[in-house]
Amino acid sequence: MKKGESNQDALRAVFRPRKPNQEDRRRYKSDRFIPCRTETDYDLAMARLSHDEPLYPAKPRRDAYTAALYHDLLGPAANMKLMRFCTDVAKRYLPWDGLWRWMGTPTKKPVASSVVSTAAYRVLDAPDVSCRGSMQLIDWGSTNKIAVALGTTVHALDVETDRVSSYLDKDDDNSDASHDVVTSVAWAPNGRQLAFGFAGGDVMIFDVEKATVVVQQILHHFVEIGCLAWKSNSVLSAGDTSGKIHNFDTRTCEVAHSLQPHSKPVVHLRWDTTGTTLASGGKDRKVVTSNLHSAEPLSTLDGHDAPVGGIAWSPHSPSVLATSSGRCLRFWNTHTGSLIRSHEAAAKVSCLEWSRHEQDVLGCLGEGLNEIAVWRYPSMGQNAVMRGHERRLLGVAVGPDGRCLCSLSADETLRLWRCFGRAPEARSAFLSSLR
C-alpha cells in the first residue's frame, strides 16, 4: 500500500477489473498456412484428435454430463479450434461465463433412463381368483414373498426359493363361503405379519413365522373389508363397504381410531412415505386425506368424474398424490389441495404405483386393453406398455427392490415383470463411463 493511501483504496485497486492495454489490443497474424504457436494449445488439440471411441452406446444423459464437464473444466477452450492462425481481440473472461452459456444452450428432449421389459419373465397360475368388486388381492412383502388371496385361502410365494405356503385353508363343509372369502391382504413393513380382510367384516393379523393369529377383530357384519394399509408394524388401517376407516393397534388388539370420510365403499388406502397422512379413495368419487389425531378429514380432493380407480403417493415428493378415475390421471398437492396436472389415458386406469428410482408412474388399463402402462412424470410421455393378460387386471404389487412388479388378472394368471429402474448391467456401465 502506497503512502497516504487508505485500506479501501488499496482494496479497490486489487479488485478493480483490469483494463486492456495497448499490448492486449494488438492482433498478431501468422502465415495463412502456418498456425500461430503462441495461440494454439497443442496438448488440448492432441487430446481431441486422439480421443478414443466411446466404449458404450451414446446416450443423451451421458453426453450431456460429459459436455458439462468439458465446459466446467476447460471453459471456452472446450470449443476452440485445433489450429489458431491469428490472435483474438482481448476479452475479459469470467469463470462463470461458461456456465451461463451452457445453461442457455438448448438440449435435446430428455428421454427416460429406466429400462422396461415389456414381456413377463414369469407366469404362474392363480385358480379360483375372485373377480367381483374392488378388492386388494395381492401384496409383495419386504421379505420377498408374494401373498395372493384365492377364495377362502391365501397363498404366499417365496420368490427366491419358489416355496409356497398356504394360510386359512378352511374346510368348505364347515365354513360359509360368502363370509370367509378373503377380500384384501397386506404385509406389515417388517414382512413378518400378514393382514387379511374378509367379506364378512372380519380383520385378522397372522404371524407367518410363528404360524399364529395375532389379532382377530369383527368390525361389522355384512360389510366387506376391501382394502388394508399398514402405517407401521403396530398400526393397521382397514376400509369397508360402509365408507368407514378403522385403525387397529396390534399391541392392544383394539380399534384405536375410526372415521367415516366416504358415503360409499372405501376401495383404496395408502399411507404416505412419512407415515403421517392417510389417503383414501372411494366409490363416491372422492379422495380424502386424514391422520390418527383428528376425527375429521384433513382435506377432500374433489373433481373425479368416476369412482376412484387407484391412488399412490410419490416417493420423491411427499406431498404429491396420484389418483385415477375413469380415463383421467390426476396429480395433487395434498398440502394445498390443488391440482398439479391431469392426463387423459387411452382407457380406464386403475392400480397406480410409483417407481422408487425414477419419476415413473404405472397404471393398469382396462376396457378390453388389459395392459400395464408406464408414464414419465411430469411430461406424461408413455415409456412402455406391457401386454400378456387376456382379461382385466385385478391388482398389482411392487417388489422390495422397487424394480419388479407382480400383476394378478381375471384370466387366473400371476405375472412378474421388470418394469422399474435401470438394469444392473446398464447402471454399472454408466458408472464406469464416469471414471
Short mmCIF file of C-alpha atoms in Angstrom, two decimals:
data_model
loop_
_atom_site.label_atom_id
_atom_site.label_comp_id
_atom_site.label_asym_id
_atom_site.label_seq_id
_atom_site.Cartn_x
_atom_site.Cartn_y
_atom_site.Cartn_z
CA MET A 1 0.00 0.00 0.00
CA LYS A 2 1.38 3.37 -1.01
CA LYS A 3 1.96 6.14 1.44
CA GLY A 4 -1.18 8.17 2.08
CA GLU A 5 -3.45 5.52 0.58
CA SER A 6 -6.31 4.13 2.68
CA ASN A 7 -7.21 0.46 3.06
CA GLN A 8 -10.38 0.93 0.97
CA ASP A 9 -8.36 2.45 -1.87
CA ALA A 10 -5.97 -0.48 -1.73
CA LEU A 11 -8.83 -2.99 -1.90
CA ARG A 12 -10.39 -1.18 -4.85
CA ALA A 13 -7.06 -1.36 -6.62
CA VAL A 14 -6.86 -5.12 -6.06
CA PHE A 15 -10.40 -6.00 -7.17
CA ARG A 16 -10.73 -3.39 -9.95
CA PRO A 17 -11.19 -5.05 -13.37
CA ARG A 18 -8.02 -4.85 -15.38
CA LYS A 19 -8.25 -2.63 -18.46
CA PRO A 20 -6.69 -3.97 -21.62
CA ASN A 21 -3.57 -2.07 -22.59
CA GLN A 22 -2.15 -1.42 -25.98
CA GLU A 23 -0.35 -4.76 -25.89
CA ASP A 24 -3.67 -6.60 -25.44
CA ARG A 25 -5.28 -4.76 -28.37
CA ARG A 26 -2.66 -5.88 -30.86
CA ARG A 27 -3.74 -8.57 -33.29
CA TYR A 28 -0.88 -10.79 -34.38
CA LYS A 29 -1.23 -12.61 -37.67
CA SER A 30 0.69 -15.63 -38.82
CA ASP A 31 1.12 -17.06 -42.27
CA ARG A 32 -2.15 -18.50 -43.52
CA PHE A 33 -0.60 -21.99 -43.78
CA ILE A 34 1.38 -21.88 -40.53
CA PRO A 35 -0.57 -21.80 -37.26
CA CYS A 36 0.37 -19.37 -34.54
CA ARG A 37 2.20 -21.34 -31.87
CA THR A 38 1.50 -18.83 -29.12
CA GLU A 39 -2.26 -19.16 -29.59
CA THR A 40 -2.52 -22.93 -30.15
CA ASP A 41 -2.94 -25.33 -27.22
CA TYR A 42 -1.20 -28.40 -28.62
CA ASP A 43 -1.96 -30.56 -25.59
CA LEU A 44 -5.68 -29.93 -25.93
CA ALA A 45 -5.53 -30.39 -29.70
CA MET A 46 -3.70 -33.72 -29.35
CA ALA A 47 -6.22 -34.92 -26.75
CA ARG A 48 -9.13 -34.07 -29.03
CA LEU A 49 -7.53 -35.71 -32.05
CA SER A 50 -6.61 -38.91 -30.18
CA HIS A 51 -9.93 -39.19 -28.32
CA ASP A 52 -10.94 -42.85 -28.30
CA GLU A 53 -14.30 -44.04 -29.50
CA PRO A 54 -16.81 -44.49 -26.63
CA LEU A 55 -16.96 -47.95 -25.12
CA TYR A 56 -20.70 -47.74 -24.66
CA PRO A 57 -23.51 -46.60 -26.95
CA ALA A 58 -24.19 -42.89 -26.90
CA LYS A 59 -26.88 -41.77 -24.50
CA PRO A 60 -28.21 -38.20 -24.22
CA ARG A 61 -27.85 -38.27 -20.44
CA ARG A 62 -24.18 -39.35 -20.55
CA ASP A 63 -23.39 -36.97 -23.42
CA ALA A 64 -24.91 -34.08 -21.50
CA TYR A 65 -22.84 -34.96 -18.43
CA THR A 66 -19.63 -35.15 -20.50
CA ALA A 67 -20.36 -31.83 -22.17
CA ALA A 68 -20.96 -30.22 -18.79
CA LEU A 69 -17.58 -31.48 -17.54
CA TYR A 70 -15.85 -30.06 -20.64
CA HIS A 71 -17.37 -26.64 -20.07
CA ASP A 72 -16.71 -26.59 -16.33
CA LEU A 73 -13.08 -27.74 -16.61
CA LEU A 74 -11.96 -26.08 -19.85
CA GLY A 75 -14.28 -23.10 -20.16
CA PRO A 76 -14.32 -21.56 -23.65
CA ALA A 77 -11.30 -23.67 -24.62
CA ALA A 78 -13.60 -26.69 -24.90
CA ASN A 79 -14.84 -25.48 -28.31
CA MET A 80 -11.72 -23.77 -29.59
CA LYS A 81 -10.24 -24.60 -32.98
CA LEU A 82 -7.36 -27.04 -33.16
CA MET A 83 -5.16 -24.62 -35.14
CA ARG A 84 -5.15 -20.87 -34.44
CA PHE A 85 -3.86 -18.65 -37.27
CA CYS A 86 -4.32 -15.32 -35.51
CA THR A 87 -4.91 -13.92 -32.06
CA ASP A 88 -8.32 -12.79 -30.87
CA VAL A 89 -9.07 -9.37 -29.52
CA ALA A 90 -8.56 -9.47 -25.78
CA LYS A 91 -11.78 -10.21 -23.95
CA ARG A 92 -12.25 -10.41 -20.24
CA TYR A 93 -13.31 -13.94 -19.24
CA LEU A 94 -15.10 -14.69 -16.00
CA PRO A 95 -15.18 -18.20 -14.51
CA TRP A 96 -18.96 -18.39 -14.69
CA ASP A 97 -19.26 -17.32 -18.34
CA GLY A 98 -19.12 -20.92 -19.50
CA LEU A 99 -21.80 -21.89 -17.02
CA TRP A 100 -24.27 -19.28 -18.32
CA ARG A 101 -23.54 -20.27 -21.90
CA TRP A 102 -24.05 -23.94 -21.03
CA MET A 103 -27.31 -23.29 -19.19
CA GLY A 104 -28.64 -21.26 -22.10
CA THR A 105 -27.77 -23.88 -24.71
CA PRO A 106 -30.86 -25.78 -25.88
CA THR A 107 -30.59 -29.51 -25.35
CA LYS A 108 -32.41 -32.44 -26.81
CA LYS A 109 -35.64 -33.61 -25.26
CA PRO A 110 -34.75 -35.86 -22.29
CA VAL A 111 -35.60 -39.50 -22.64
CA ALA A 112 -36.49 -41.99 -19.96
CA SER A 113 -33.44 -43.67 -18.46
CA SER A 114 -35.33 -46.60 -16.99
CA VAL A 115 -35.22 -49.97 -18.68
CA VAL A 116 -38.67 -51.52 -19.05
CA SER A 117 -39.16 -55.12 -20.10
CA THR A 118 -42.46 -55.42 -21.95
CA ALA A 119 -42.68 -59.20 -21.51
CA ALA A 120 -43.31 -61.03 -18.25
CA TYR A 121 -40.33 -63.08 -17.11
CA ARG A 122 -42.50 -65.44 -15.10
CA VAL A 123 -46.12 -66.64 -15.34
CA LEU A 124 -47.92 -68.55 -12.57
CA ASP A 125 -51.41 -69.99 -12.23
CA ALA A 126 -53.90 -68.36 -9.86
CA PRO A 127 -57.02 -70.56 -9.93
CA ASP A 128 -60.31 -69.59 -8.29
CA VAL A 129 -59.39 -65.93 -8.03
CA SER A 130 -62.35 -63.73 -7.14
CA CYS A 131 -63.32 -61.18 -9.78
CA ARG A 132 -66.14 -59.31 -8.05
CA GLY A 133 -65.89 -55.76 -6.77
CA SER A 134 -62.76 -53.77 -5.92
CA MET A 135 -60.52 -55.87 -3.74
CA GLN A 136 -56.87 -55.86 -2.70
CA LEU A 137 -55.99 -59.45 -3.53
CA ILE A 138 -52.20 -59.22 -3.87
CA ASP A 139 -49.25 -57.78 -1.96
CA TRP A 140 -45.46 -58.16 -2.10
CA GLY A 141 -43.69 -58.07 1.27
CA SER A 142 -40.26 -56.87 2.32
CA THR A 143 -39.05 -60.49 2.73
CA ASN A 144 -39.66 -61.09 -1.00
CA LYS A 145 -42.87 -63.05 -0.53
CA ILE A 146 -45.98 -62.53 -2.65
CA ALA A 147 -49.32 -63.05 -0.91
CA VAL A 148 -52.33 -63.83 -3.11
CA ALA A 149 -55.92 -64.28 -1.93
CA LEU A 150 -57.69 -67.08 -3.81
CA GLY A 151 -61.19 -67.54 -2.45
CA THR A 152 -61.01 -68.59 1.20
CA THR A 153 -57.27 -69.36 1.04
CA VAL A 154 -54.18 -67.15 0.99
CA HIS A 155 -51.01 -68.42 -0.66
CA ALA A 156 -47.57 -66.90 -0.10
CA LEU A 157 -44.87 -67.46 -2.74
CA ASP A 158 -41.22 -67.04 -1.76
CA VAL A 159 -39.72 -65.58 -4.94
CA GLU A 160 -36.17 -66.64 -4.05
CA THR A 161 -36.84 -70.27 -3.10
CA ASP A 162 -40.13 -70.89 -5.01
CA ARG A 163 -41.61 -72.26 -1.81
CA VAL A 164 -45.38 -71.80 -1.46
CA SER A 165 -47.12 -71.55 1.92
CA SER A 166 -50.88 -71.65 2.45
CA TYR A 167 -52.87 -69.90 5.16
CA LEU A 168 -56.54 -70.01 6.16
CA ASP A 169 -57.14 -73.22 4.24
CA LYS A 170 -60.61 -73.99 5.56
CA ASP A 171 -62.86 -76.95 5.03
CA ASP A 172 -65.66 -75.94 2.68
CA ASP A 173 -68.19 -78.11 4.58
CA ASN A 174 -67.67 -76.21 7.85
CA SER A 175 -67.43 -72.65 6.57
CA ASP A 176 -69.65 -70.05 4.99
CA ALA A 177 -68.15 -69.41 1.56
CA SER A 178 -69.56 -65.88 1.27
CA HIS A 179 -68.41 -64.91 4.79
CA ASP A 180 -64.93 -66.42 4.66
CA VAL A 181 -63.84 -65.10 1.27
CA VAL A 182 -60.61 -63.11 1.65
CA THR A 183 -61.10 -59.71 0.06
CA SER A 184 -57.82 -57.97 0.98
CA VAL A 185 -54.26 -58.83 2.04
CA ALA A 186 -51.37 -56.64 3.21
CA TRP A 187 -47.88 -57.37 4.51
CA ALA A 188 -46.54 -55.46 7.50
CA PRO A 189 -43.37 -53.41 6.83
CA ASN A 190 -41.24 -55.99 8.67
CA GLY A 191 -42.58 -58.82 6.48
CA ARG A 192 -43.43 -60.99 9.50
CA GLN A 193 -47.13 -60.23 9.85
CA LEU A 194 -49.79 -60.65 7.18
CA ALA A 195 -53.19 -58.97 7.50
CA PHE A 196 -56.38 -60.36 5.98
CA GLY A 197 -59.73 -58.69 5.36
CA PHE A 198 -62.85 -60.79 4.85
CA ALA A 199 -66.15 -60.36 3.07
CA GLY A 200 -67.98 -60.83 6.38
CA GLY A 201 -66.32 -57.84 8.08
CA ASP A 202 -63.51 -59.63 9.93
CA VAL A 203 -59.91 -58.47 10.12
CA MET A 204 -57.16 -60.94 11.01
CA ILE A 205 -53.43 -60.45 11.53
CA PHE A 206 -51.33 -63.58 11.15
CA ASP A 207 -47.72 -64.09 12.28
CA VAL A 208 -46.17 -66.10 9.45
CA GLU A 209 -43.05 -67.05 11.47
CA LYS A 210 -44.93 -68.37 14.50
CA ALA A 211 -47.93 -69.53 12.42
CA THR A 212 -50.33 -67.98 14.93
CA VAL A 213 -53.15 -65.46 14.79
CA VAL A 214 -52.12 -62.21 16.49
CA VAL A 215 -55.36 -60.22 16.12
CA GLN A 216 -58.84 -61.22 15.02
CA GLN A 217 -61.40 -58.44 15.11
CA ILE A 218 -65.03 -58.42 13.92
CA LEU A 219 -65.90 -54.91 12.77
CA HIS A 220 -69.39 -55.24 11.36
CA HIS A 221 -71.47 -58.00 9.92
CA PHE A 222 -72.45 -57.82 6.26
CA VAL A 223 -69.70 -55.34 5.36
CA GLU A 224 -66.68 -56.14 3.24
CA ILE A 225 -63.11 -55.19 4.11
CA GLY A 226 -61.93 -54.17 0.65
CA CYS A 227 -58.59 -52.53 1.43
CA LEU A 228 -55.82 -52.56 4.05
CA ALA A 229 -52.79 -50.34 4.68
CA TRP A 230 -50.04 -50.54 7.31
CA LYS A 231 -48.87 -47.30 8.92
CA SER A 232 -46.17 -49.13 10.88
CA ASN A 233 -45.59 -52.59 12.28
CA SER A 234 -48.14 -51.87 15.02
CA VAL A 235 -50.86 -49.81 13.27
CA LEU A 236 -53.13 -51.20 10.55
CA SER A 237 -55.86 -49.30 8.67
CA ALA A 238 -58.88 -51.03 7.12
CA GLY A 239 -61.58 -49.64 4.83
CA ASP A 240 -65.02 -51.24 4.46
CA THR A 241 -68.01 -51.01 2.16
CA SER A 242 -69.92 -48.70 4.52
CA GLY A 243 -67.39 -45.89 3.93
CA LYS A 244 -65.63 -46.22 7.29
CA ILE A 245 -61.91 -46.45 8.04
CA HIS A 246 -60.73 -48.32 11.16
CA ASN A 247 -57.22 -48.04 12.60
CA PHE A 248 -56.04 -51.02 14.66
CA ASP A 249 -53.33 -51.06 17.29
CA THR A 250 -51.87 -54.56 17.13
CA ARG A 251 -50.28 -54.14 20.58
CA THR A 252 -53.64 -53.72 22.32
CA CYS A 253 -55.69 -55.68 19.76
CA GLU A 254 -58.25 -52.87 19.69
CA VAL A 255 -59.58 -50.25 17.29
CA ALA A 256 -57.71 -47.09 18.26
CA HIS A 257 -59.32 -44.67 15.82
CA SER A 258 -62.25 -44.64 13.40
CA LEU A 259 -63.81 -42.16 10.99
CA GLN A 260 -66.25 -42.19 8.09
CA PRO A 261 -64.97 -39.94 5.30
CA HIS A 262 -66.90 -41.65 2.50
CA SER A 263 -70.57 -42.25 1.78
CA LYS A 264 -69.84 -45.30 -0.38
CA PRO A 265 -67.35 -48.20 -0.15
CA VAL A 266 -63.70 -47.41 0.51
CA VAL A 267 -61.70 -49.12 -2.23
CA HIS A 268 -58.15 -47.76 -1.74
CA LEU A 269 -55.99 -46.89 1.27
CA ARG A 270 -52.41 -45.58 1.21
CA TRP A 271 -50.18 -44.10 3.92
CA ASP A 272 -47.63 -41.57 2.70
CA THR A 273 -43.89 -42.26 2.88
CA THR A 274 -43.58 -40.48 6.24
CA GLY A 275 -46.48 -42.38 7.83
CA THR A 276 -48.32 -39.22 8.87
CA THR A 277 -51.10 -38.86 6.28
CA LEU A 278 -53.55 -41.49 5.09
CA ALA A 279 -55.18 -41.15 1.66
CA SER A 280 -58.41 -43.00 0.91
CA GLY A 281 -60.34 -43.37 -2.32
CA GLY A 282 -63.97 -44.37 -2.54
CA LYS A 283 -66.73 -45.15 -4.96
CA ASP A 284 -68.28 -41.79 -4.04
CA ARG A 285 -65.74 -40.17 -6.41
CA LYS A 286 -63.76 -38.59 -3.58
CA VAL A 287 -60.21 -38.84 -2.31
CA VAL A 288 -59.80 -37.89 1.36
CA THR A 289 -56.67 -37.36 3.46
CA SER A 290 -56.69 -37.93 7.23
CA ASN A 291 -54.47 -38.83 10.19
CA LEU A 292 -54.73 -40.51 13.58
CA HIS A 293 -55.00 -37.26 15.54
CA SER A 294 -58.28 -35.95 14.17
CA ALA A 295 -61.77 -37.37 13.83
CA GLU A 296 -62.34 -35.18 10.77
CA PRO A 297 -60.62 -35.45 7.37
CA LEU A 298 -57.72 -33.12 6.67
CA SER A 299 -58.77 -32.40 3.09
CA THR A 300 -61.05 -33.67 0.35
CA LEU A 301 -59.88 -33.84 -3.26
CA ASP A 302 -62.95 -33.38 -5.44
CA GLY A 303 -63.32 -33.31 -9.20
CA HIS A 304 -63.25 -37.01 -10.00
CA ASP A 305 -65.87 -37.88 -12.59
CA ALA A 306 -65.96 -41.61 -11.80
CA PRO A 307 -65.27 -43.95 -8.84
CA VAL A 308 -61.63 -43.76 -7.77
CA GLY A 309 -59.65 -46.48 -9.51
CA GLY A 310 -56.28 -46.04 -7.81
CA ILE A 311 -54.18 -43.81 -5.55
CA ALA A 312 -50.42 -43.66 -4.98
CA TRP A 313 -48.09 -41.35 -3.04
CA SER A 314 -44.97 -40.12 -4.80
CA PRO A 315 -41.79 -41.37 -3.07
CA HIS A 316 -39.90 -38.37 -4.49
CA SER A 317 -42.28 -35.60 -3.31
CA PRO A 318 -44.12 -36.49 -0.08
CA SER A 319 -46.98 -34.08 -0.78
CA VAL A 320 -47.73 -35.33 -4.32
CA LEU A 321 -50.57 -37.83 -4.65
CA ALA A 322 -51.59 -39.53 -7.90
CA THR A 323 -55.22 -40.57 -8.38
CA SER A 324 -57.20 -42.12 -11.20
CA SER A 325 -60.88 -42.11 -12.04
CA GLY A 326 -62.17 -43.28 -15.38
CA ARG A 327 -59.56 -42.48 -18.01
CA CYS A 328 -58.13 -39.47 -16.18
CA LEU A 329 -54.93 -39.42 -14.14
CA ARG A 330 -54.65 -36.54 -11.67
CA PHE A 331 -51.73 -35.33 -9.58
CA TRP A 332 -52.45 -33.32 -6.43
CA ASN A 333 -50.56 -31.23 -3.91
CA THR A 334 -52.11 -32.51 -0.68
CA HIS A 335 -50.69 -29.62 1.37
CA THR A 336 -52.70 -27.06 -0.59
CA GLY A 337 -55.39 -29.34 -2.03
CA SER A 338 -54.66 -28.01 -5.52
CA LEU A 339 -54.50 -29.98 -8.76
CA ILE A 340 -50.99 -30.02 -10.23
CA ARG A 341 -51.85 -31.56 -13.58
CA SER A 342 -54.05 -34.17 -15.25
CA HIS A 343 -53.60 -36.63 -18.09
CA GLU A 344 -56.12 -38.46 -20.25
CA ALA A 345 -55.22 -42.12 -20.85
CA ALA A 346 -56.37 -44.43 -23.63
CA ALA A 347 -58.65 -46.44 -21.33
CA LYS A 348 -59.87 -46.69 -17.77
CA VAL A 349 -56.93 -46.55 -15.34
CA SER A 350 -56.64 -48.46 -12.07
CA CYS A 351 -54.00 -49.78 -9.65
CA LEU A 352 -51.47 -46.93 -9.61
CA GLU A 353 -47.86 -47.39 -8.49
CA TRP A 354 -44.83 -45.08 -8.41
CA SER A 355 -41.25 -46.04 -9.19
CA ARG A 356 -38.85 -45.61 -6.27
CA HIS A 357 -35.87 -44.95 -8.55
CA GLU A 358 -37.26 -42.87 -11.40
CA GLN A 359 -40.04 -40.33 -11.90
CA ASP A 360 -42.28 -43.00 -13.44
CA VAL A 361 -45.87 -43.85 -12.60
CA LEU A 362 -47.61 -47.09 -13.56
CA GLY A 363 -51.28 -47.89 -14.12
CA CYS A 364 -53.45 -50.73 -15.39
CA LEU A 365 -55.58 -50.06 -18.47
CA GLY A 366 -58.96 -51.73 -18.79
CA GLU A 367 -61.82 -51.57 -21.29
CA GLY A 368 -60.56 -54.58 -23.19
CA LEU A 369 -56.91 -53.48 -23.40
CA ASN A 370 -55.78 -55.41 -20.29
CA GLU A 371 -52.41 -53.65 -20.37
CA ILE A 372 -49.96 -52.11 -17.91
CA ALA A 373 -48.71 -48.68 -18.96
CA VAL A 374 -45.73 -46.71 -17.62
CA TRP A 375 -45.69 -42.91 -17.90
CA ARG A 376 -42.88 -40.44 -17.28
CA TYR A 377 -43.85 -37.76 -14.77
CA PRO A 378 -44.43 -34.83 -15.21
CA SER A 379 -44.34 -34.88 -19.03
CA MET A 380 -46.61 -37.97 -19.01
CA GLY A 381 -44.92 -39.42 -22.05
CA GLN A 382 -45.58 -43.13 -22.24
CA ASN A 383 -42.42 -45.15 -21.64
CA ALA A 384 -43.74 -48.64 -22.26
CA VAL A 385 -46.81 -50.86 -22.44
CA MET A 386 -46.71 -54.38 -21.01
CA ARG A 387 -49.11 -56.88 -22.53
CA GLY A 388 -49.88 -60.50 -21.78
CA HIS A 389 -53.05 -60.71 -19.70
CA GLU A 390 -56.16 -61.82 -21.55
CA ARG A 391 -58.70 -60.41 -19.08
CA ARG A 392 -58.87 -57.35 -16.83
CA LEU A 393 -56.25 -56.79 -14.16
CA LEU A 394 -57.32 -57.14 -10.54
CA GLY A 395 -54.26 -55.75 -8.80
CA VAL A 396 -50.51 -55.13 -8.88
CA ALA A 397 -47.73 -55.05 -6.27
CA VAL A 398 -44.16 -53.72 -6.45
CA GLY A 399 -41.30 -55.86 -5.12
CA PRO A 400 -38.99 -54.82 -2.26
CA ASP A 401 -36.22 -53.92 -4.74
CA GLY A 402 -38.50 -51.36 -6.40
CA ARG A 403 -37.84 -52.80 -9.87
CA CYS A 404 -40.09 -55.82 -10.25
CA LEU A 405 -43.88 -55.87 -10.45
CA CYS A 406 -46.40 -58.63 -9.89
CA SER A 407 -49.82 -58.47 -11.55
CA LEU A 408 -52.96 -60.52 -10.95
CA SER A 409 -55.64 -60.87 -13.60
CA ALA A 410 -59.11 -62.34 -14.02
CA ASP A 411 -57.56 -64.77 -16.52
CA GLU A 412 -56.30 -66.64 -13.40
CA THR A 413 -52.64 -65.90 -14.01
CA LEU A 414 -49.98 -64.17 -11.96
CA ARG A 415 -47.24 -62.45 -13.97
CA LEU A 416 -43.91 -60.98 -12.86
CA TRP A 417 -42.38 -58.06 -14.77
CA ARG A 418 -39.23 -55.96 -14.66
CA CYS A 419 -40.73 -52.55 -15.16
CA PHE A 420 -38.95 -50.02 -12.92
CA GLY A 421 -35.36 -48.85 -12.59
CA ARG A 422 -32.29 -49.26 -14.74
CA ALA A 423 -30.94 -52.75 -15.33
CA PRO A 424 -27.87 -53.57 -13.16
CA GLU A 425 -25.55 -54.04 -16.15
CA ALA A 426 -26.62 -50.73 -17.68
CA ARG A 427 -26.18 -48.94 -14.35
CA SER A 428 -22.66 -50.32 -13.84
CA ALA A 429 -21.71 -49.40 -17.41
CA PHE A 430 -22.98 -45.86 -16.85
CA LEU A 431 -20.95 -45.52 -13.64
CA SER A 432 -17.85 -46.94 -15.33
CA SER A 433 -18.07 -44.31 -18.07
CA LEU A 434 -17.79 -41.55 -15.45
CA ARG A 435 -14.49 -42.79 -14.05
#
